[in-house]
Amino acid sequence: GAVVSQHPSWVICKSGTSVKIECRSLDFQATTMFWYRQFPKQSLMLMATSNEGSKATYEQGVEKDKFLINHASLTLSTLTVTSAHPEDSSFYICSARALIRVSSTEAFFGQGTRLTVV
Amino acid sequence: GENVEQHPSTLSVQEGDSAVIKCTYSDSASNYFPWYKQELGKRPQLIIDIRSNVGEKKDQRIAVTLNKTAKHFSLHITETQPEDSAVYFCAALNQAGTALIFGKGTTLSVSS
C-alpha cells in the first residue's frame, strides 16, 4: 500500500511553546490529508481536513488558531500546535487519500506523533 | 454529520473462537466502510473494507457484512489467534464523502 510518513514520532515540549508535525505521502500525491487526535484508549477524532493549496476545514470544536494546518504541496501537510498546554498532550495521526488509485477512498495513516506538553 | 456507533467496547474470546464487532452509522449516503486494526502505539492498519454495492466481503479469517437498510455493518473474525488481539475501529465516510469518521473502537483480547 501507499506510504505516509509522519515526523516526529514523539515530542516533548514546554508549555507555551509551539510544535510542528509533518505528514508526507512518500509514493503518491495526496490532494487531501486528514488530521486526527487520539486520547489513550479512545477513538480517532477528526480534527480537520487539509486540502492542497487551500484553507483547511476544521471540525466543530477545534480551534483554528491553535491548530494551524498548512498543505503546501501534494505530498506535505503540517500541523502546528501553537502555545501548547498540557491538555494538548495526545497522539496526533495524519492520513492521506491517494489521488490516482482506483479505490481513492482508502486512507493511509502516518505512524502518529505522541505529543507531551510539560 | 456522520455518527458511527461501535459495540462492544471490549471483547474477550478464547483462541479458536469467533469474534463479532458491530457498527451502525447515521448517514444513509455513506458508501464506504473500512475496518482498521490498531496495535498499541502504532498506526491504524486497514484490514478489510466494503462498499455499499455489496453485502458481504471475505478475506481468509476476516469477513465484513453490510446491511444498508438497517445502516449497520459487522466485522467477523473466525478461528481467532492471540495475534488478533488489538483495538479494532470501524469507520464510515462523512457526509461530504471526504473524511473517515471512526467508531470508538473495540479492544479484542484473545487468550490461549
Coordinates of N, CA and C in Angstrom, one line a residue:
Chain A
G1 N 0.8 -1.2 0.0 CA 0.0 0.0 0.0 C 0.8 1.3 0.0
A2 N 0.2 2.4 -0.1 CA 0.9 3.7 -0.1 C 1.5 4.0 1.2
V3 N 2.5 4.8 1.2 CA 3.3 5.1 2.5 C 3.1 6.5 2.9
V4 N 2.7 6.7 4.1 CA 2.6 8.0 4.7 C 3.5 8.1 5.9
S5 N 4.4 9.1 5.8 CA 5.4 9.3 6.9 C 5.1 10.5 7.7
Q6 N 5.1 10.3 9.0 CA 4.8 11.4 9.9 C 6.0 11.6 10.8
H7 N 6.3 12.9 11.1 CA 7.5 13.2 11.8 C 7.3 14.5 12.7
P8 N 7.7 14.5 13.9 CA 8.4 13.5 14.6 C 7.4 12.4 15.2
S9 N 7.9 11.3 15.6 CA 7.1 10.3 16.2 C 6.8 10.5 17.6
W10 N 7.6 11.3 18.3 CA 7.5 11.6 19.7 C 8.1 12.9 20.0
V11 N 7.4 13.8 20.7 CA 8.0 15.1 21.0 C 7.5 15.5 22.4
I12 N 8.4 16.1 23.2 CA 8.1 16.6 24.5 C 8.4 18.1 24.4
C13 N 7.5 19.0 24.8 CA 7.8 20.4 24.7 C 7.3 21.1 26.0
K14 N 7.8 22.3 26.2 CA 7.4 23.0 27.4 C 6.1 23.8 27.1
S15 N 5.3 23.9 28.1 CA 4.0 24.7 28.0 C 4.3 26.1 27.4
G16 N 3.5 26.5 26.5 CA 3.6 27.8 25.9 C 4.4 27.8 24.6
T17 N 5.1 26.7 24.3 CA 5.8 26.7 23.0 C 5.0 26.1 21.9
S18 N 5.5 26.1 20.7 CA 4.7 25.6 19.5 C 5.5 24.4 19.0
V19 N 4.7 23.5 18.4 CA 5.3 22.3 17.9 C 4.7 22.0 16.5
K20 N 5.6 21.7 15.6 CA 5.1 21.4 14.2 C 5.3 19.9 13.9
I21 N 4.2 19.4 13.3 CA 4.2 17.9 13.0 C 4.0 17.9 11.5
E22 N 4.9 17.1 10.8 CA 4.8 16.9 9.4 C 4.2 15.6 8.9
C23 N 3.5 15.6 7.9 CA 2.9 14.4 7.3 C 3.2 14.4 5.8
R24 N 3.9 13.4 5.4 CA 4.3 13.3 4.0 C 3.8 12.0 3.3
S25 N 3.2 12.2 2.1 CA 2.9 11.0 1.3 C 4.2 10.7 0.5
L26 N 4.7 9.5 0.6 CA 6.0 9.2 0.0 C 6.0 8.7 -1.4
D27 N 4.9 8.0 -1.8 CA 4.9 7.4 -3.1 C 3.6 7.7 -3.8
F28 N 2.9 8.7 -3.4 CA 1.7 9.1 -4.1 C 1.4 10.5 -3.8
Q29 N 0.5 11.1 -4.6 CA 0.1 12.5 -4.4 C -1.2 12.5 -3.7
A30 N -1.3 13.3 -2.6 CA -2.5 13.4 -1.8 C -3.1 14.8 -1.9
T31 N -4.2 14.9 -2.6 CA -4.9 16.2 -2.6 C -5.5 16.5 -1.3
T32 N -5.8 15.5 -0.5 CA -6.5 15.7 0.8 C -5.8 14.9 1.8
M33 N -5.5 15.6 2.9 CA -4.9 14.9 4.1 C -5.8 15.2 5.3
F34 N -5.8 14.4 6.3 CA -6.7 14.5 7.4 C -5.8 14.4 8.7
W35 N -6.2 15.2 9.7 CA -5.5 15.2 11.0 C -6.5 14.7 12.0
Y36 N -6.0 13.7 12.8 CA -6.8 13.1 13.8 C -6.1 13.2 15.1
R37 N -6.9 13.2 16.2 CA -6.3 13.2 17.5 C -6.9 12.0 18.3
Q38 N -6.0 11.4 19.0 CA -6.4 10.2 19.7 C -5.9 10.2 21.2
F39 N -6.9 10.2 22.1 CA -6.5 10.1 23.5 C -6.4 8.6 23.9
P40 N -5.7 8.3 25.0 CA -5.4 7.0 25.4 C -6.7 6.1 25.5
K41 N -6.7 5.0 24.8 CA -7.8 4.1 24.8 C -9.1 4.7 24.3
Q42 N -9.0 5.7 23.4 CA -10.1 6.2 22.8 C -10.0 6.2 21.3
S43 N -11.0 6.7 20.6 CA -11.0 6.6 19.2 C -10.3 7.7 18.5
L44 N -10.2 7.7 17.2 CA -9.6 8.8 16.4 C -10.6 9.8 16.2
M45 N -10.4 11.0 16.6 CA -11.3 12.1 16.4 C -10.8 13.0 15.3
L46 N -11.6 13.2 14.3 CA -11.2 14.0 13.2 C -11.1 15.5 13.6
M47 N -9.9 16.1 13.4 CA -9.7 17.5 13.7 C -10.0 18.4 12.6
A48 N -9.4 18.0 11.4 CA -9.5 18.9 10.3 C -9.2 18.2 9.0
T49 N -9.7 18.7 7.9 CA -9.4 18.2 6.6 C -8.5 19.2 5.9
S50 N -7.4 18.8 5.3 CA -6.4 19.7 4.7 C -6.4 19.4 3.2
N51 N -6.7 20.5 2.5 CA -6.7 20.4 1.0 C -5.5 21.2 0.5
E52 N -4.8 20.6 -0.5 CA -3.6 21.3 -1.1 C -4.0 22.6 -1.7
G53 N -3.3 23.6 -1.3 CA -3.4 25.0 -1.8 C -4.6 25.8 -1.3
S54 N -5.3 25.2 -0.3 CA -6.5 26.0 0.2 C -6.5 25.8 1.7
K55 N -7.4 26.6 2.3 CA -7.5 26.6 3.8 C -8.1 25.2 4.2
A56 N -7.7 24.8 5.4 CA -8.2 23.6 6.0 C -9.6 23.8 6.5
T57 N -10.3 22.7 6.5 CA -11.7 22.7 7.0 C -11.6 22.0 8.4
Y58 N -12.0 22.8 9.4 CA -11.9 22.3 10.8 C -13.2 21.7 11.3
E59 N -13.2 20.7 12.1 CA -14.4 20.1 12.7 C -14.8 21.0 13.8
Q60 N -16.1 20.9 14.2 CA -16.7 21.7 15.2 C -15.9 21.5 16.5
G61 N -15.6 22.6 17.2 CA -14.9 22.5 18.5 C -13.4 22.5 18.4
V62 N -12.8 22.5 17.2 CA -11.4 22.5 17.1 C -11.0 24.0 16.8
E63 N -10.0 24.4 17.6 CA -9.6 25.8 17.5 C -8.7 26.0 16.3
K64 N -9.1 26.8 15.3 CA -8.3 27.1 14.2 C -7.0 27.8 14.5
D65 N -7.0 28.7 15.4 CA -5.8 29.5 15.7 C -4.8 28.7 16.6
K66 N -5.3 27.6 17.2 CA -4.4 26.8 18.0 C -3.8 25.7 17.2
F67 N -4.5 25.1 16.3 CA -4.0 24.0 15.5 C -4.0 24.5 14.0
L68 N -2.8 25.0 13.7 CA -2.6 25.6 12.3 C -2.2 24.5 11.4
I69 N -2.9 24.5 10.3 CA -2.7 23.4 9.3 C -2.3 24.1 7.9
N70 N -1.2 23.6 7.4 CA -0.7 24.1 6.1 C -0.5 22.9 5.1
H71 N -1.1 23.0 4.0 CA -1.0 21.9 3.0 C -0.3 22.5 1.7
A72 N 1.0 22.6 1.8 CA 1.7 23.4 0.8 C 1.9 22.7 -0.5
S73 N 1.9 21.4 -0.5 CA 2.1 20.6 -1.7 C 1.3 19.4 -1.7
L74 N 1.3 18.6 -2.8 CA 0.6 17.4 -2.9 C 1.1 16.3 -2.0
T75 N 2.3 16.5 -1.4 CA 2.9 15.4 -0.6 C 3.2 15.9 0.8
L76 N 2.8 17.1 1.2 CA 3.2 17.5 2.6 C 2.1 18.4 3.2
S77 N 1.7 18.0 4.4 CA 0.8 18.8 5.2 C 1.4 18.9 6.6
T78 N 1.3 20.1 7.2 CA 1.8 20.2 8.5 C 0.8 20.7 9.5
L79 N 0.9 20.2 10.7 CA 0.0 20.7 11.8 C 0.9 21.3 12.9
T80 N 0.6 22.6 13.2 CA 1.4 23.3 14.2 C 0.5 23.5 15.4
V81 N 0.9 23.0 16.6 CA 0.2 23.2 17.8 C 0.8 24.4 18.4
T82 N 0.0 25.5 18.5 CA 0.6 26.8 19.0 C 0.3 26.9 20.5
S83 N 1.3 27.5 21.1 CA 1.1 27.8 22.6 C 0.6 26.6 23.3
A84 N 1.3 25.5 23.2 CA 0.8 24.2 23.7 C 0.7 24.2 25.2
H85 N -0.3 23.5 25.6 CA -0.6 23.3 27.1 C -0.7 21.8 27.4
P86 N -0.6 21.5 28.6 CA -0.6 20.1 29.0 C -1.9 19.3 28.4
E87 N -3.0 20.0 28.4 CA -4.2 19.4 27.8 C -4.1 19.1 26.4
D88 N -3.1 19.6 25.7 CA -2.9 19.3 24.3 C -2.1 18.0 24.1
S89 N -1.6 17.5 25.2 CA -0.9 16.2 25.1 C -1.8 15.1 24.5
S90 N -1.4 14.5 23.5 CA -2.2 13.5 22.9 C -1.4 12.8 21.8
F91 N -2.0 11.9 21.1 CA -1.5 11.2 19.9 C -2.1 11.8 18.7
Y92 N -1.3 12.4 17.8 CA -1.8 13.0 16.6 C -1.5 12.1 15.4
I93 N -2.5 11.8 14.6 CA -2.2 11.0 13.4 C -2.8 11.6 12.2
C94 N -2.0 11.6 11.1 CA -2.5 12.1 9.9 C -2.8 10.9 9.0
S95 N -3.6 11.2 8.0 CA -3.9 10.2 7.0 C -4.1 10.9 5.6
A96 N -3.9 10.2 4.6 CA -4.0 10.8 3.3 C -4.7 9.8 2.3
R97 N -5.4 10.4 1.4 CA -6.1 9.7 0.3 C -5.3 9.7 -0.9
A98 N -5.1 8.6 -1.6 CA -4.3 8.6 -2.8 C -5.1 9.2 -3.9
L99 N -4.4 10.0 -4.7 CA -5.0 10.7 -5.8 C -5.3 9.8 -7.0
I100 N -4.4 8.9 -7.3 CA -4.5 8.2 -8.6 C -5.1 6.8 -8.5
R101 N -5.3 6.3 -7.3 CA -5.7 4.9 -7.1 C -7.2 4.8 -7.4
V102 N -7.6 3.7 -7.9 CA -9.0 3.4 -8.3 C -9.8 3.5 -7.0
S103 N -9.3 2.9 -5.9 CA -10.1 2.9 -4.7 C -9.6 4.1 -3.9
S104 N -9.9 5.3 -4.4 CA -9.4 6.5 -3.8 C -9.9 6.9 -2.4
T105 N -10.9 6.1 -2.0 CA -11.5 6.4 -0.7 C -10.6 5.7 0.4
E106 N -9.7 4.9 0.1 CA -8.8 4.2 1.1 C -7.9 5.3 1.7
A107 N -7.8 5.3 3.0 CA -7.0 6.2 3.8 C -5.7 5.5 4.3
F108 N -4.6 6.1 4.1 CA -3.3 5.6 4.6 C -2.9 6.5 5.7
F109 N -2.5 5.8 6.8 CA -2.1 6.6 8.0 C -0.6 6.7 8.2
G110 N -0.3 7.9 8.8 CA 1.1 8.1 9.3 C 1.3 7.3 10.5
Q111 N 2.5 7.2 11.0 CA 2.7 6.4 12.2 C 2.3 7.1 13.5
G112 N 1.9 8.4 13.4 CA 1.5 9.1 14.6 C 2.6 9.8 15.3
T113 N 2.2 10.9 16.0 CA 3.1 11.7 16.8 C 2.5 11.8 18.2
R114 N 3.3 11.3 19.2 CA 2.9 11.4 20.6 C 3.5 12.7 21.1
L115 N 2.6 13.6 21.4 CA 3.0 14.9 22.0 C 2.7 15.0 23.5
T116 N 3.8 15.3 24.2 CA 3.7 15.5 25.6 C 4.1 16.9 26.0
V117 N 3.2 17.7 26.6 CA 3.5 19.0 27.0 C 3.7 19.1 28.5
V118 N 4.8 19.6 28.9 CA 5.1 19.6 30.3 C 5.2 21.0 30.9
Chain B
G1 N -23.7 15.7 11.1 CA -22.7 14.9 10.4 C -22.8 13.4 10.7
E2 N -22.0 12.7 10.0 CA -22.0 11.2 10.2 C -21.7 10.9 11.6
N3 N -22.4 9.9 12.2 CA -22.1 9.4 13.5 C -22.0 7.9 13.4
V4 N -20.9 7.3 14.0 CA -20.7 5.9 14.0 C -20.6 5.4 15.4
E5 N -21.5 4.4 15.6 CA -21.5 3.7 16.9 C -21.0 2.3 16.8
Q6 N -20.1 1.9 17.8 CA -19.5 0.6 17.7 C -19.7 -0.1 19.0
H7 N -19.9 -1.4 18.9 CA -20.1 -2.3 20.1 C -19.6 -3.7 19.8
P8 N -19.0 -4.4 20.8 CA -18.9 -3.9 22.2 C -17.6 -3.0 22.3
S9 N -17.3 -2.4 23.4 CA -16.1 -1.7 23.6 C -15.0 -2.6 24.0
T10 N -15.3 -3.7 24.6 CA -14.2 -4.7 24.9 C -14.8 -6.1 24.6
L11 N -13.9 -7.0 24.1 CA -14.4 -8.3 23.8 C -13.3 -9.3 24.1
S12 N -13.6 -10.3 24.9 CA -12.6 -11.3 25.2 C -13.0 -12.7 24.8
V13 N -12.2 -13.4 24.0 CA -12.5 -14.7 23.5 C -11.4 -15.6 23.7
Q14 N -11.7 -16.9 23.6 CA -10.7 -17.9 23.7 C -10.1 -18.2 22.3
E15 N -8.9 -18.5 22.2 CA -8.2 -18.8 20.9 C -9.1 -19.9 20.2
G16 N -9.3 -19.6 18.9 CA -10.1 -20.5 18.1 C -11.6 -20.1 18.0
D17 N -12.0 -19.3 18.9 CA -13.4 -18.9 18.9 C -13.6 -17.8 17.8
S18 N -14.8 -17.4 17.5 CA -15.1 -16.3 16.6 C -15.4 -15.0 17.4
A19 N -15.1 -13.9 16.7 CA -15.4 -12.6 17.3 C -16.2 -11.8 16.4
V20 N -17.1 -11.1 16.9 CA -18.0 -10.2 16.0 C -18.1 -8.8 16.7
I21 N -17.8 -7.9 15.8 CA -17.9 -6.5 16.3 C -18.9 -5.8 15.3
K22 N -19.8 -5.0 15.9 CA -20.9 -4.4 15.2 C -20.8 -2.8 15.2
C23 N -21.2 -2.3 14.1 CA -21.2 -0.8 14.0 C -22.5 -0.3 13.3
T24 N -23.0 0.8 13.7 CA -24.1 1.4 13.0 C -23.6 2.8 12.6
Y25 N -24.2 3.3 11.5 CA -23.9 4.7 11.0 C -25.2 5.4 10.8
S26 N -25.1 6.7 10.7 CA -26.3 7.6 10.6 C -26.6 8.1 9.2
D27 N -25.6 8.3 8.4 CA -25.8 8.9 7.1 C -26.0 7.9 6.0
S28 N -27.3 7.8 5.5 CA -27.6 6.8 4.5 C -26.9 7.0 3.2
A29 N -26.2 8.1 3.0 CA -25.5 8.4 1.8 C -24.1 7.8 1.9
S30 N -23.6 7.4 3.0 CA -22.3 6.8 3.2 C -22.2 5.5 2.3
N31 N -21.1 5.4 1.6 CA -20.9 4.2 0.7 C -19.6 3.4 0.9
Y32 N -18.9 3.8 1.9 CA -17.6 3.1 2.1 C -17.3 2.9 3.6
F33 N -17.0 1.6 3.9 CA -17.0 1.2 5.3 C -15.7 0.3 5.6
P34 N -14.6 1.0 6.0 CA -13.4 0.2 6.3 C -13.3 -0.2 7.8
W35 N -12.5 -1.2 8.0 CA -12.2 -1.7 9.4 C -10.7 -1.5 9.5
Y36 N -10.3 -1.0 10.7 CA -8.9 -0.8 11.0 C -8.5 -1.6 12.2
K37 N -7.3 -2.1 12.2 CA -6.7 -2.7 13.4 C -5.6 -1.8 13.9
Q38 N -5.6 -1.5 15.2 CA -4.5 -0.7 15.7 C -3.9 -1.4 17.0
E39 N -2.6 -1.6 16.8 CA -1.9 -2.1 18.0 C -1.3 -1.0 18.8
L40 N -1.0 -1.2 20.0 CA -0.7 -0.2 21.0 C 0.5 0.7 20.4
G41 N 0.2 2.0 20.4 CA 1.2 3.0 20.0 C 1.6 3.0 18.5
K42 N 0.8 2.2 17.7 CA 1.1 2.2 16.3 C -0.1 2.8 15.5
R43 N 0.2 2.9 14.2 CA -0.8 3.5 13.3 C -1.9 2.5 13.0
P44 N -3.1 2.9 12.7 CA -4.2 2.0 12.3 C -3.8 1.4 11.0
Q45 N -4.2 0.1 10.8 CA -3.9 -0.6 9.6 C -5.2 -1.1 9.0
L46 N -5.5 -0.8 7.8 CA -6.7 -1.3 7.1 C -6.7 -2.8 7.0
I47 N -7.7 -3.5 7.5 CA -7.7 -4.9 7.4 C -8.8 -5.4 6.4
I48 N -9.8 -4.7 6.2 CA -10.8 -5.1 5.2 C -11.8 -3.9 5.1
D49 N -12.4 -3.8 3.9 CA -13.3 -2.7 3.7 C -14.5 -3.2 2.8
I50 N -15.6 -2.5 2.8 CA -16.7 -2.9 2.0 C -17.4 -1.7 1.4
R51 N -17.9 -1.8 0.2 CA -18.6 -0.7 -0.4 C -20.1 -1.0 -0.4
S52 N -20.9 0.0 -0.6 CA -22.3 -0.1 -0.5 C -23.0 -1.0 -1.5
N53 N -22.2 -1.3 -2.6 CA -22.8 -2.1 -3.6 C -22.7 -3.6 -3.4
V54 N -22.1 -4.0 -2.3 CA -22.0 -5.4 -1.9 C -22.5 -5.6 -0.5
G55 N -22.9 -6.8 -0.2 CA -23.4 -7.1 1.1 C -22.5 -7.8 2.0
E56 N -21.5 -8.5 1.4 CA -20.5 -9.2 2.2 C -19.2 -9.3 1.5
K57 N -18.1 -9.3 2.3 CA -16.8 -9.5 1.7 C -16.0 -10.3 2.7
K58 N -15.2 -11.2 2.1 CA -14.4 -12.1 3.0 C -12.9 -12.1 2.5
D59 N -12.1 -12.2 3.5 CA -10.6 -12.3 3.2 C -10.0 -13.2 4.3
Q60 N -9.9 -14.5 3.9 CA -9.4 -15.5 4.8 C -10.2 -15.6 6.1
R61 N -9.7 -15.3 7.3 CA -10.5 -15.4 8.5 C -11.3 -14.2 8.8
I62 N -11.2 -13.2 8.0 CA -12.0 -12.0 8.3 C -13.1 -11.8 7.3
A63 N -14.2 -11.3 7.7 CA -15.3 -11.0 6.8 C -16.0 -9.8 7.4
V64 N -16.6 -9.1 6.4 CA -17.5 -7.9 6.8 C -18.8 -8.1 6.1
T65 N -19.9 -7.8 6.8 CA -21.2 -7.8 6.3 C -21.8 -6.4 6.4
L66 N -22.6 -6.0 5.4 CA -23.2 -4.7 5.4 C -24.7 -4.8 5.1
N67 N -25.5 -4.1 6.0 CA -26.9 -4.0 5.8 C -27.3 -2.6 5.6
K68 N -27.4 -2.1 4.4 CA -27.7 -0.7 4.1 C -29.0 -0.2 4.6
T69 N -30.0 -1.1 4.5 CA -31.3 -0.7 5.0 C -31.3 -0.4 6.5
A70 N -30.6 -1.2 7.3 CA -30.6 -1.0 8.7 C -29.4 -0.1 9.1
K71 N -28.6 0.2 8.1 CA -27.4 1.1 8.4 C -26.5 0.5 9.4
H72 N -26.2 -0.8 9.2 CA -25.2 -1.4 10.1 C -24.3 -2.3 9.4
F73 N -23.1 -2.5 9.9 CA -22.1 -3.4 9.3 C -21.3 -4.0 10.4
S74 N -20.8 -5.2 10.1 CA -20.2 -6.0 11.2 C -18.9 -6.6 10.7
L75 N -18.0 -6.8 11.6 CA -16.7 -7.5 11.4 C -16.7 -8.9 12.0
H76 N -16.4 -9.9 11.3 CA -16.4 -11.2 11.8 C -14.9 -11.8 11.7
I77 N -14.4 -12.2 12.8 CA -13.1 -12.9 12.8 C -13.3 -14.3 13.3
T78 N -12.9 -15.3 12.4 CA -13.1 -16.7 12.8 C -11.7 -17.2 13.2
E79 N -11.7 -18.3 14.0 CA -10.5 -19.0 14.4 C -9.5 -18.0 15.0
T80 N -10.0 -17.2 15.9 CA -9.1 -16.2 16.5 C -7.8 -16.7 17.0
Q81 N -6.8 -15.9 16.9 CA -5.4 -16.2 17.4 C -5.0 -15.1 18.3
P82 N -4.0 -15.3 19.2 CA -3.5 -14.3 20.1 C -3.1 -13.0 19.4
E83 N -2.5 -13.2 18.2 CA -2.0 -12.0 17.5 C -3.2 -11.2 16.9
D84 N -4.4 -11.6 17.0 CA -5.5 -10.8 16.7 C -5.9 -9.8 17.7
S85 N -5.3 -9.9 18.9 CA -5.5 -9.0 20.0 C -5.1 -7.6 19.6
A86 N -6.0 -6.7 19.7 CA -5.7 -5.3 19.3 C -7.0 -4.5 19.5
V87 N -6.9 -3.2 19.1 CA -8.1 -2.4 19.1 C -8.6 -2.3 17.6
Y88 N -9.9 -2.6 17.4 CA -10.4 -2.5 16.1 C -11.4 -1.4 16.0
F89 N -11.3 -0.6 14.9 CA -12.1 0.5 14.6 C -12.9 0.3 13.3
C90 N -14.2 0.6 13.4 CA -14.9 0.7 12.2 C -15.0 2.2 11.8
A91 N -15.3 2.4 10.5 CA -15.4 3.8 10.0 C -16.3 3.9 8.9
A92 N -16.8 5.1 8.7 CA -17.7 5.4 7.5 C -17.3 6.8 7.0
L93 N -17.5 7.0 5.7 CA -17.2 8.3 5.2 C -18.2 9.3 5.7
N94 N -17.7 10.6 5.9 CA -18.6 11.6 6.4 C -19.5 12.1 5.3
Q95 N -20.4 13.0 5.6 CA -21.4 13.5 4.6 C -20.8 14.0 3.4
A96 N -19.7 14.7 3.5 CA -19.1 15.3 2.3 C -18.4 14.2 1.5
G97 N -18.2 13.0 2.0 CA -17.6 11.9 1.3 C -16.1 12.1 1.3
T98 N -15.5 12.9 2.2 CA -14.1 13.2 2.1 C -13.3 12.6 3.3
A99 N -13.9 12.5 4.5 CA -13.1 12.0 5.6 C -13.8 10.8 6.2
L100 N -13.0 10.0 6.9 CA -13.5 8.9 7.6 C -13.8 9.3 9.1
I101 N -15.0 8.9 9.5 CA -15.4 9.1 10.8 C -15.4 7.7 11.5
F102 N -14.7 7.6 12.7 CA -14.4 6.4 13.3 C -15.4 6.1 14.5
G103 N -15.6 4.8 14.7 CA -16.3 4.4 15.9 C -15.3 4.5 17.0
K104 N -15.8 4.2 18.2 CA -15.0 4.4 19.4 C -14.0 3.2 19.7
G105 N -14.1 2.2 18.9 CA -13.1 1.1 19.0 C -13.6 0.0 19.9
T106 N -13.0 -1.2 19.6 CA -13.3 -2.4 20.3 C -11.9 -3.0 20.7
T107 N -11.7 -3.2 22.0 CA -10.5 -3.9 22.4 C -10.7 -5.4 22.4
L108 N -10.1 -6.1 21.5 CA -10.2 -7.5 21.4 C -9.1 -8.2 22.1
S109 N -9.4 -9.1 23.0 CA -8.3 -9.9 23.7 C -8.6 -11.3 23.4
V110 N -7.6 -12.0 22.8 CA -7.7 -13.4 22.5 C -6.7 -14.2 23.4
S111 N -7.3 -15.0 24.3 CA -6.4 -15.7 25.2 C -6.2 -17.2 24.7
S112 N -5.0 -17.6 25.0 CA -4.7 -19.0 24.5 C -4.9 -20.0 25.6

